[in-house]
Amino acid sequence: MNLRSMIKKGRVVAPPYYPADAARATYGLVTDHRTILVKCQSVSNDVLNDKILPRRALTELQSLAHPVPPYTVMWMEFRGPDGALNGALIMRATPEWFQENMLAGDGAKVNIREIQFAVSCFFFTEKDGYVLGPFNEICYCIGKETGDVHGQVLMRKPKGDPSKGNTVHLTILIRLATSRRRVRWGARGRNG
């Protein structure tokens, strides 16, 4: 069974620090028929490994050209190197969304007039037949001038969060999966 099906059946566990209404909203987006489903296992096999150090992975993310997701809301599922089933909800949002949701307390210094899009990624994993998440979030902005990452890449992971996985690697996976031609795109609607 895939993560999306488990979420539809209500087999989810949100982290205790995550607001319940925000968790319900992300579950709704994952299962919404308008969310584009993306197959990315082959890219995951290429990208997710222990050889890339987090600092190098972050540098690579910031150096990728035009990391704009092709769809407003996308869902990806893949098995990591450890065999765990993982999911990522990727949203392409407005600069105003970024200002309302990310600037407060995150230390981001971004002029929203210079931003074309904000990209937010939420992560999920499977454990004992349940979906754990959303845990961790990465958000970055796309500048109007070049279409590249503008400013900082923000990562939200509470201190002491026991979740495994390197969200920087997952974000690179997302970027690569949305840019490689060999990735097969999922169909709209009910596949899962």
GROMACS .gro file of N, CA, C and O in nm, residues 3-113:
model
  444
    3LEU      N    1   0.169   0.549   0.053
    3LEU     CA    2   0.141   0.648   0.158
    3LEU      C    3   0.012   0.724   0.133
    3LEU      O    4  -0.065   0.750   0.224
    4ARG      N    5  -0.011   0.757   0.008
    4ARG     CA    6  -0.131   0.835  -0.026
    4ARG      C    7  -0.258   0.757   0.011
    4ARG      O    8  -0.352   0.813   0.065
    5SER      N    9  -0.259   0.628  -0.015
    5SER     CA   10  -0.374   0.544   0.021
    5SER      C   11  -0.392   0.539   0.173
    5SER      O   12  -0.504   0.543   0.223
    6MET      N   13  -0.280   0.528   0.245
    6MET     CA   14  -0.288   0.526   0.392
    6MET      C   15  -0.344   0.658   0.445
    6MET      O   16  -0.424   0.658   0.539
    7ILE      N   17  -0.302   0.769   0.384
    7ILE     CA   18  -0.354   0.900   0.427
    7ILE      C   19  -0.504   0.907   0.400
    7ILE      O   20  -0.581   0.953   0.485
    8LYS      N   21  -0.548   0.858   0.283
    8LYS     CA   22  -0.692   0.857   0.251
    8LYS      C   23  -0.771   0.778   0.354
    8LYS      O   24  -0.884   0.812   0.387
    9LYS      N   25  -0.712   0.669   0.405
    9LYS     CA   26  -0.780   0.583   0.502
    9LYS      C   27  -0.768   0.636   0.645
    9LYS      O   28  -0.818   0.574   0.739
   10GLY      N   29  -0.698   0.748   0.663
   10GLY     CA   30  -0.684   0.806   0.796
   10GLY      C   31  -0.577   0.741   0.882
   10GLY      O   32  -0.573   0.762   1.003
   11ARG      N   33  -0.489   0.663   0.822
   11ARG     CA   34  -0.382   0.597   0.897
   11ARG      C   35  -0.261   0.689   0.903
   11ARG      O   36  -0.159   0.666   0.840
   12VAL      N   37  -0.278   0.798   0.978
   12VAL     CA   38  -0.175   0.902   0.986
   12VAL      C   39  -0.145   0.935   1.131
   12VAL      O   40  -0.233   0.927   1.217
   13VAL      N   41  -0.023   0.974   1.156
   13VAL     CA   42   0.019   1.022   1.288
   13VAL      C   43   0.098   1.149   1.265
   13VAL      O   44   0.206   1.147   1.204
   14ALA      N   45   0.044   1.261   1.311
   14ALA     CA   46   0.115   1.389   1.299
   14ALA      C   47   0.207   1.405   1.419
   14ALA      O   48   0.174   1.361   1.529
   15PRO      N   49   0.322   1.468   1.399
   15PRO     CA   50   0.410   1.494   1.512
   15PRO      C   51   0.338   1.579   1.617
   15PRO      O   52   0.256   1.664   1.582
   16PRO      N   53   0.368   1.558   1.743
   16PRO     CA   54   0.298   1.634   1.849
   16PRO      C   55   0.317   1.785   1.840
   16PRO      O   56   0.232   1.861   1.884
   17TYR      N   57   0.428   1.829   1.782
   17TYR     CA   58   0.455   1.972   1.771
   17TYR      C   59   0.384   2.035   1.653
   17TYR      O   60   0.384   2.156   1.637
   18TYR      N   61   0.323   1.956   1.565
   18TYR     CA   62   0.264   2.009   1.442
   18TYR      C   63   0.118   2.045   1.467
   18TYR      O   64   0.041   1.961   1.515
   19PRO      N   65   0.073   2.167   1.435
   19PRO     CA   66  -0.066   2.205   1.460
   19PRO      C   67  -0.163   2.113   1.385
   19PRO      O   68  -0.144   2.084   1.267
   20ALA      N   69  -0.268   2.068   1.454
   20ALA     CA   70  -0.362   1.971   1.397
   20ALA      C   71  -0.429   2.023   1.270
   20ALA      O   72  -0.446   1.949   1.173
   21ASP      N   73  -0.467   2.151   1.267
   21ASP     CA   74  -0.534   2.205   1.148
   21ASP      C   75  -0.439   2.212   1.029
   21ASP      O   76  -0.477   2.185   0.915
   22ALA      N   77  -0.312   2.240   1.054
   22ALA     CA   78  -0.213   2.242   0.946
   22ALA      C   79  -0.189   2.101   0.894
   22ALA      O   80  -0.175   2.080   0.773
   23ALA      N   81  -0.185   2.002   0.983
   23ALA     CA   82  -0.168   1.863   0.940
   23ALA      C   83  -0.286   1.820   0.854
   23ALA      O   84  -0.267   1.759   0.748
   24ARG      N   85  -0.408   1.851   0.897
   24ARG     CA   86  -0.526   1.816   0.816
   24ARG      C   87  -0.521   1.881   0.679
   24ARG      O   88  -0.557   1.821   0.578
   25ALA      N   89  -0.474   2.004   0.673
   25ALA     CA   90  -0.464   2.075   0.544
   25ALA      C   91  -0.364   2.005   0.452
   25ALA      O   92  -0.391   1.988   0.333
   26THR      N   93  -0.251   1.962   0.505
   26THR     CA   94  -0.153   1.893   0.420
   26THR      C   95  -0.207   1.758   0.375
   26THR      O   96  -0.189   1.719   0.260
   27TYR      N   97  -0.277   1.685   0.463
   27TYR     CA   98  -0.337   1.557   0.423
   27TYR      C   99  -0.438   1.580   0.311
   27TYR      O  100  -0.446   1.501   0.216
   28GLY      N  101  -0.514   1.688   0.323
   28GLY     CA  102  -0.612   1.720   0.219
   28GLY      C  103  -0.546   1.748   0.085
   28GLY      O  104  -0.595   1.706  -0.020
   29LEU      N  105  -0.433   1.817   0.088
   29LEU     CA  106  -0.360   1.844  -0.036
   29LEU      C  107  -0.301   1.717  -0.097
   29LEU      O  108  -0.303   1.700  -0.219
   30VAL      N  109  -0.250   1.628  -0.013
   30VAL     CA  110  -0.193   1.503  -0.064
   30VAL      C  111  -0.300   1.423  -0.138
   30VAL      O  112  -0.274   1.366  -0.243
   31THR      N  113  -0.420   1.418  -0.083
   31THR     CA  114  -0.526   1.333  -0.140
   31THR      C  115  -0.615   1.405  -0.240
   31THR      O  116  -0.701   1.342  -0.301
   32ASP      N  117  -0.597   1.534  -0.258
   32ASP     CA  118  -0.679   1.611  -0.352
   32ASP      C  119  -0.659   1.559  -0.495
   32ASP      O  120  -0.546   1.535  -0.537
   33HIS      N  121  -0.768   1.546  -0.570
   33HIS     CA  122  -0.759   1.493  -0.707
   33HIS      C  123  -0.684   1.586  -0.801
   33HIS      O  124  -0.639   1.544  -0.908
   34ARG      N  125  -0.665   1.712  -0.763
   34ARG     CA  126  -0.592   1.806  -0.848
   34ARG      C  127  -0.441   1.802  -0.826
   34ARG      O  128  -0.364   1.858  -0.904
   35THR      N  129  -0.397   1.736  -0.719
   35THR     CA  130  -0.254   1.723  -0.692
   35THR      C  131  -0.193   1.628  -0.795
   35THR      O  132  -0.242   1.518  -0.817
   36ILE      N  133  -0.086   1.671  -0.857
   36ILE     CA  134  -0.017   1.592  -0.959
   36ILE      C  135   0.072   1.488  -0.891
   36ILE      O  136   0.152   1.521  -0.803
   37LEU      N  137   0.059   1.363  -0.933
   37LEU     CA  138   0.139   1.254  -0.877
   37LEU      C  139   0.261   1.233  -0.965
   37LEU      O  140   0.248   1.224  -1.087
   38VAL      N  141   0.378   1.226  -0.903
   38VAL     CA  142   0.503   1.216  -0.978
   38VAL      C  143   0.578   1.090  -0.935
   38VAL      O  144   0.601   1.069  -0.817
   39LYS      N  145   0.615   1.008  -1.032
   39LYS     CA  146   0.699   0.891  -1.005
   39LYS      C  147   0.844   0.936  -1.006
   39LYS      O  148   0.890   0.997  -1.102
   40CYS      N  149   0.916   0.902  -0.900
   40CYS     CA  150   1.054   0.951  -0.892
   40CYS      C  151   1.150   0.848  -0.835
   40CYS      O  152   1.258   0.884  -0.790
   41GLN      N  153   1.114   0.721  -0.838
   41GLN     CA  154   1.200   0.619  -0.779
   41GLN      C  155   1.337   0.613  -0.845
   41GLN      O  156   1.439   0.601  -0.778
   42SER      N  157   1.342   0.623  -0.977
   42SER     CA  158   1.473   0.613  -1.044
   42SER      C  159   1.563   0.730  -1.004
   42SER      O  160   1.684   0.713  -0.988
   43VAL      N  161   1.505   0.847  -0.985
   43VAL     CA  162   1.586   0.962  -0.942
   43VAL      C  163   1.630   0.942  -0.797
   43VAL      O  164   1.743   0.969  -0.761
   44SER      N  165   1.539   0.890  -0.715
   44SER     CA  166   1.574   0.860  -0.575
   44SER      C  167   1.692   0.763  -0.569
   44SER      O  168   1.784   0.782  -0.490
   45ASN      N  169   1.688   0.661  -0.652
   45ASN     CA  170   1.797   0.564  -0.654
   45ASN      C  171   1.931   0.629  -0.688
   45ASN      O  172   2.035   0.588  -0.637
   46ASP      N  173   1.927   0.731  -0.774
   46ASP     CA  174   2.050   0.800  -0.814
   46ASP      C  175   2.099   0.900  -0.710
   46ASP      O  176   2.219   0.921  -0.694
   47VAL      N  177   2.006   0.965  -0.640
   47VAL     CA  178   2.040   1.081  -0.558
   47VAL      C  179   2.056   1.049  -0.410
   47VAL      O  180   2.146   1.100  -0.344
   48LEU      N  181   1.967   0.967  -0.355
   48LEU     CA  182   1.969   0.945  -0.211
   48LEU      C  183   2.075   0.843  -0.174
   48LEU      O  184   2.061   0.724  -0.196
   49ASN      N  185   2.183   0.892  -0.118
   49ASN     CA  186   2.289   0.805  -0.069
   49ASN      C  187   2.363   0.878   0.042
   49ASN      O  188   2.339   0.994   0.068
   50ASP      N  189   2.452   0.807   0.107
   50ASP     CA  190   2.523   0.866   0.221
   50ASP      C  191   2.650   0.940   0.179
   50ASP      O  192   2.723   0.990   0.263
   51LYS      N  193   2.678   0.948   0.050
   51LYS     CA  194   2.802   1.009   0.004
   51LYS      C  195   2.797   1.161   0.001
   51LYS      O  196   2.899   1.226   0.005
   52ILE      N  197   2.675   1.219  -0.007
   52ILE     CA  198   2.664   1.365  -0.012
   52ILE      C  199   2.649   1.417   0.131
   52ILE      O  200   2.557   1.378   0.202
   53LEU      N  201   2.738   1.503   0.171
   53LEU     CA  202   2.729   1.564   0.303
   53LEU      C  203   2.622   1.673   0.299
   53LEU      O  204   2.604   1.740   0.197
   54PRO      N  205   2.550   1.694   0.411
   54PRO     CA  206   2.442   1.794   0.412
   54PRO      C  207   2.485   1.931   0.363
   54PRO      O  208   2.415   1.996   0.288
   55ARG      N  209   2.604   1.977   0.404
   55ARG     CA  210   2.649   2.110   0.362
   55ARG      C  211   2.668   2.116   0.210
   55ARG      O  212   2.630   2.211   0.144
   56ARG      N  213   2.725   2.010   0.153
   56ARG     CA  214   2.744   2.004   0.008
   56ARG      C  215   2.609   1.995  -0.063
   56ARG      O  216   2.589   2.056  -0.168
   57ALA      N  217   2.516   1.918  -0.006
   57ALA     CA  218   2.383   1.905  -0.066
   57ALA      C  219   2.312   2.039  -0.070
   57ALA      O  220   2.249   2.075  -0.170
   58LEU      N  221   2.324   2.117   0.037
   58LEU     CA  222   2.261   2.249   0.041
   58LEU      C  223   2.323   2.340  -0.065
   58LEU      O  224   2.252   2.412  -0.135
   59THR      N  225   2.455   2.335  -0.079
   59THR     CA  226   2.522   2.414  -0.182
   59THR      C  227   2.474   2.373  -0.321
   59THR      O  228   2.448   2.458  -0.407
   60GLU      N  229   2.457   2.242  -0.342
   60GLU     CA  230   2.408   2.195  -0.471
   60GLU      C  231   2.267   2.244  -0.498
   60GLU      O  232   2.235   2.283  -0.611
   61LEU      N  233   2.181   2.242  -0.396
   61LEU     CA  234   2.044   2.291  -0.414
   61LEU      C  235   2.045   2.437  -0.456
   61LEU      O  236   1.976   2.477  -0.550
   62GLN      N  237   2.126   2.518  -0.389
   62GLN     CA  238   2.131   2.660  -0.419
   62GLN      C  239   2.192   2.688  -0.556
   62GLN      O  240   2.166   2.792  -0.614
   63SER      N  241   2.271   2.594  -0.609
   63SER     CA  242   2.334   2.617  -0.739
   63SER      C  243   2.253   2.563  -0.856
   63SER      O  244   2.286   2.588  -0.971
   64LEU      N  245   2.146   2.487  -0.829
   64LEU     CA  246   2.065   2.433  -0.938
   64LEU      C  247   1.994   2.546  -1.012
   64LEU      O  248   1.943   2.639  -0.951
   65ALA      N  249   1.992   2.537  -1.142
   65ALA     CA  250   1.930   2.641  -1.223
   65ALA      C  251   1.779   2.623  -1.227
   65ALA      O  252   1.729   2.514  -1.251
   66HIS      N  253   1.708   2.729  -1.202
   66HIS     CA  254   1.562   2.739  -1.217
   66HIS      C  255   1.486   2.625  -1.148
   66HIS      O  256   1.412   2.552  -1.213
   67PRO      N  257   1.501   2.609  -1.017
   67PRO     CA  258   1.434   2.499  -0.947
   67PRO      C  259   1.287   2.526  -0.917
   67PRO      O  260   1.243   2.525  -0.803
   68VAL      N  261   1.209   2.551  -1.021
   68VAL     CA  262   1.066   2.580  -1.006
   68VAL      C  263   0.988   2.452  -1.035
   68VAL      O  264   0.997   2.398  -1.145
   69PRO      N  265   0.909   2.402  -0.940
   69PRO     CA  266   0.826   2.285  -0.970
   69PRO      C  267   0.731   2.315  -1.085
   69PRO      O  268   0.676   2.425  -1.093
   70PRO      N  269   0.711   2.220  -1.176
   70PRO     CA  270   0.628   2.246  -1.293
   70PRO      C  271   0.478   2.256  -1.262
   70PRO      O  272   0.402   2.303  -1.344
   71TYR      N  273   0.437   2.210  -1.142
   71TYR     CA  274   0.296   2.213  -1.104
   71TYR      C  275   0.279   2.285  -0.972
   71TYR      O  276   0.371   2.290  -0.891
   72THR      N  277   0.161   2.337  -0.948
   72THR     CA  278   0.134   2.411  -0.825
   72THR      C  279   0.144   2.321  -0.702
   72THR      O  280   0.201   2.359  -0.601
   73VAL      N  281   0.085   2.201  -0.710
   73VAL     CA  282   0.093   2.106  -0.599
   73VAL      C  283   0.127   1.969  -0.657
   73VAL      O  284   0.062   1.922  -0.750
   74MET      N  285   0.231   1.906  -0.600
   74MET     CA  286   0.276   1.775  -0.648
   74MET      C  287   0.296   1.682  -0.529
   74MET      O  288   0.329   1.727  -0.419
   75TRP      N  289   0.280   1.552  -0.554
   75TRP     CA  290   0.306   1.449  -0.452
   75TRP      C  291   0.401   1.346  -0.512
   75TRP      O  292   0.379   1.298  -0.623
   76MET      N  293   0.506   1.314  -0.437
   76MET     CA  294   0.603   1.214  -0.481
   76MET      C  295   0.616   1.108  -0.373
   76MET      O  296   0.615   1.140  -0.255
   77GLU      N  297   0.629   0.982  -0.415
   77GLU     CA  298   0.658   0.873  -0.323
   77GLU      C  299   0.777   0.795  -0.377
   77GLU      O  300   0.791   0.780  -0.498
   78PHE      N  301   0.859   0.746  -0.284
   78PHE     CA  302   0.979   0.672  -0.325
   78PHE      C  303   1.031   0.596  -0.205
   78PHE      O  304   1.002   0.630  -0.090
   79ARG      N  305   1.105   0.491  -0.232
   79ARG     CA  306   1.173   0.416  -0.126
   79ARG      C  307   1.315   0.468  -0.116
   79ARG      O  308   1.385   0.481  -0.215
   80GLY      N  309   1.356   0.498   0.007
   80GLY     CA  310   1.491   0.545   0.030
   80GLY      C  311   1.589   0.429   0.033
   80GLY      O  312   1.550   0.313   0.022
   81PRO      N  313   1.718   0.458   0.050
   81PRO     CA  314   1.820   0.353   0.051
   81PRO      C  315   1.797   0.251   0.163
   81PRO      O  316   1.839   0.137   0.152
   82ASP      N  317   1.730   0.292   0.270
   82ASP     CA  318   1.704   0.201   0.382
   82ASP      C  319   1.577   0.118   0.362
   82ASP      O  320   1.539   0.040   0.447
   83GLY      N  321   1.509   0.137   0.248
   83GLY     CA  322   1.388   0.062   0.219
   83GLY      C  323   1.260   0.127   0.269
   83GLY      O  324   1.151   0.079   0.240
   84ALA      N  325   1.272   0.236   0.343
   84ALA     CA  326   1.154   0.303   0.397
   84ALA      C  327   1.080   0.377   0.286
   84ALA      O  328   1.141   0.439   0.199
   85LEU      N  329   0.948   0.371   0.291
   85LEU     CA  330   0.864   0.444   0.197
   85LEU      C  331   0.853   0.588   0.244
   85LEU      O  332   0.820   0.614   0.360
   86ASN      N  333   0.883   0.682   0.156
   86ASN     CA  334   0.881   0.824   0.188
   86ASN      C  335   0.790   0.897   0.091
   86ASN      O  336   0.769   0.853  -0.021
   87GLY      N  337   0.741   1.014   0.135
   87GLY     CA  338   0.661   1.098   0.048
   87GLY      C  339   0.699   1.243   0.066
   87GLY      O  340   0.751   1.282   0.171
   88ALA      N  341   0.672   1.320  -0.036
   88ALA     CA  342   0.700   1.463  -0.030
   88ALA      C  343   0.586   1.538  -0.098
   88ALA      O  344   0.547   1.503  -0.210
   89LEU      N  345   0.530   1.635  -0.029
   89LEU     CA  346   0.429   1.725  -0.085
   89LEU      C  347   0.501   1.854  -0.119
   89LEU      O  348   0.564   1.916  -0.034
   90ILE      N  349   0.495   1.893  -0.246
   90ILE     CA  350   0.565   2.011  -0.293
   90ILE      C  351   0.464   2.112  -0.341
   90ILE      O  352   0.378   2.080  -0.423
   91MET      N  353   0.472   2.233  -0.288
   91MET     CA  354   0.380   2.340  -0.326
   91MET      C  355   0.456   2.457  -0.382
   91MET      O  356   0.556   2.500  -0.326
   92ARG      N  357   0.407   2.507  -0.494
   92ARG     CA  358   0.461   2.631  -0.552
   92ARG      C  359   0.364   2.740  -0.510
   92ARG      O  360   0.247   2.738  -0.547
   93ALA      N  361   0.410   2.833  -0.430
   93ALA     CA  362   0.323   2.933  -0.369
   93ALA      C  363   0.360   3.075  -0.413
   93ALA      O  364   0.463   3.097  -0.477
   94THR      N  365   0.278   3.169  -0.372
   94THR     CA  366   0.299   3.310  -0.405
   94THR      C  367   0.399   3.373  -0.307
   94THR      O  368   0.417   3.323  -0.197
   95PRO      N  369   0.459   3.485  -0.346
   95PRO     CA  370   0.546   3.557  -0.252
   95PRO      C  371   0.470   3.597  -0.126
   95PRO      O  372   0.526   3.596  -0.016
   96GLU      N  373   0.342   3.630  -0.140
   96GLU     CA  374   0.262   3.669  -0.024
   96GLU      C  375   0.248   3.553   0.075
   96GLU      O  376   0.253   3.571   0.196
   97TRP      N  377   0.231   3.431   0.020
   97TRP     CA  378   0.224   3.313   0.108
   97TRP      C  379   0.353   3.300   0.188
   97TRP      O  380   0.352   3.275   0.308
   98PHE      N  381   0.465   3.320   0.120
   98PHE     CA  382   0.595   3.310   0.187
   98PHE      C  383   0.603   3.414   0.299
   98PHE      O  384   0.645   3.384   0.410
   99GLN      N  385   0.562   3.536   0.269
   99GLN     CA  386   0.569   3.642   0.369
   99GLN      C  387   0.482   3.610   0.489
   99GLN      O  388   0.523   3.628   0.604
  100GLU      N  389   0.362   3.557   0.467
  100GLU     CA  390   0.270   3.527   0.577
  100GLU      C  391   0.312   3.405   0.658
  100GLU      O  392   0.290   3.400   0.778
  101ASN      N  393   0.372   3.306   0.593
  101ASN     CA  394   0.397   3.179   0.660
  101ASN      C  395   0.542   3.152   0.698
  101ASN      O  396   0.566   3.069   0.785
  102MET      N  397   0.636   3.215   0.633
  102MET     CA  398   0.775   3.178   0.657
  102MET      C  399   0.861   3.289   0.718
  102MET      O  400   0.959   3.260   0.782
  103LEU      N  401   0.828   3.413   0.696
  103LEU     CA  402   0.917   3.518   0.743
  103LEU      C  403   0.920   3.531   0.894
  103LEU      O  404   1.024   3.553   0.953
  104ALA      N  405   0.806   3.516   0.957
  104ALA     CA  406   0.799   3.537   1.102
  104ALA      C  407   0.884   3.434   1.176
  104ALA      O  408   0.858   3.315   1.169
  105GLY      N  409   0.986   3.481   1.244
  105GLY     CA  410   1.068   3.394   1.328
  105GLY      C  411   1.170   3.309   1.256
  105GLY      O  412   1.248   3.240   1.319
  106ASP      N  413   1.172   3.311   1.125
  106ASP     CA  414   1.267   3.227   1.052
  106ASP      C  415   1.395   3.299   1.015
  106ASP      O  416   1.488   3.237   0.964
  107GLY      N  417   1.399   3.427   1.035
  107GLY     CA  418   1.520   3.501   1.005
  107GLY      C  419   1.546   3.524   0.859
  107GLY      O  420   1.656   3.560   0.820
  108ALA      N  421   1.446   3.502   0.775
  108ALA     CA  422   1.464   3.520   0.631
  108ALA      C  423   1.463   3.669   0.598
  108ALA      O  424   1.378   3.742   0.645
  109LYS      N  425   1.558   3.708   0.518
  109LYS     CA  426   1.566   3.847   0.474
  109LYS      C  427   1.542   3.849   0.324
  109LYS      O  428   1.635   3.837   0.246
  110VAL      N  429   1.416   3.856   0.285
  110VAL     CA  430   1.381   3.850   0.144
  110VAL      C  431   1.286   3.965   0.112
  110VAL      O  432   1.192   3.991   0.186
  111ASN      N  433   1.314   4.033   0.003
  111ASN     CA  434   1.223   4.136  -0.046
  111ASN      C  435   1.123   4.067  -0.137
  111ASN      O  436   1.160   4.020  -0.245
  112ILE      N  437   0.996   4.058  -0.093
  112ILE     CA  438   0.900   3.978  -0.171
  112ILE      C  439   0.873   4.037  -0.310
  112ILE      O  440   0.824   3.966  -0.396
  113ARG      N  441   0.908   4.163  -0.332
  113ARG     CA  442   0.892   4.220  -0.466
  113ARG      C  443   0.992   4.159  -0.565
  113ARG      O  444   0.975   4.168  -0.685
   0.00000   0.00000   0.00000
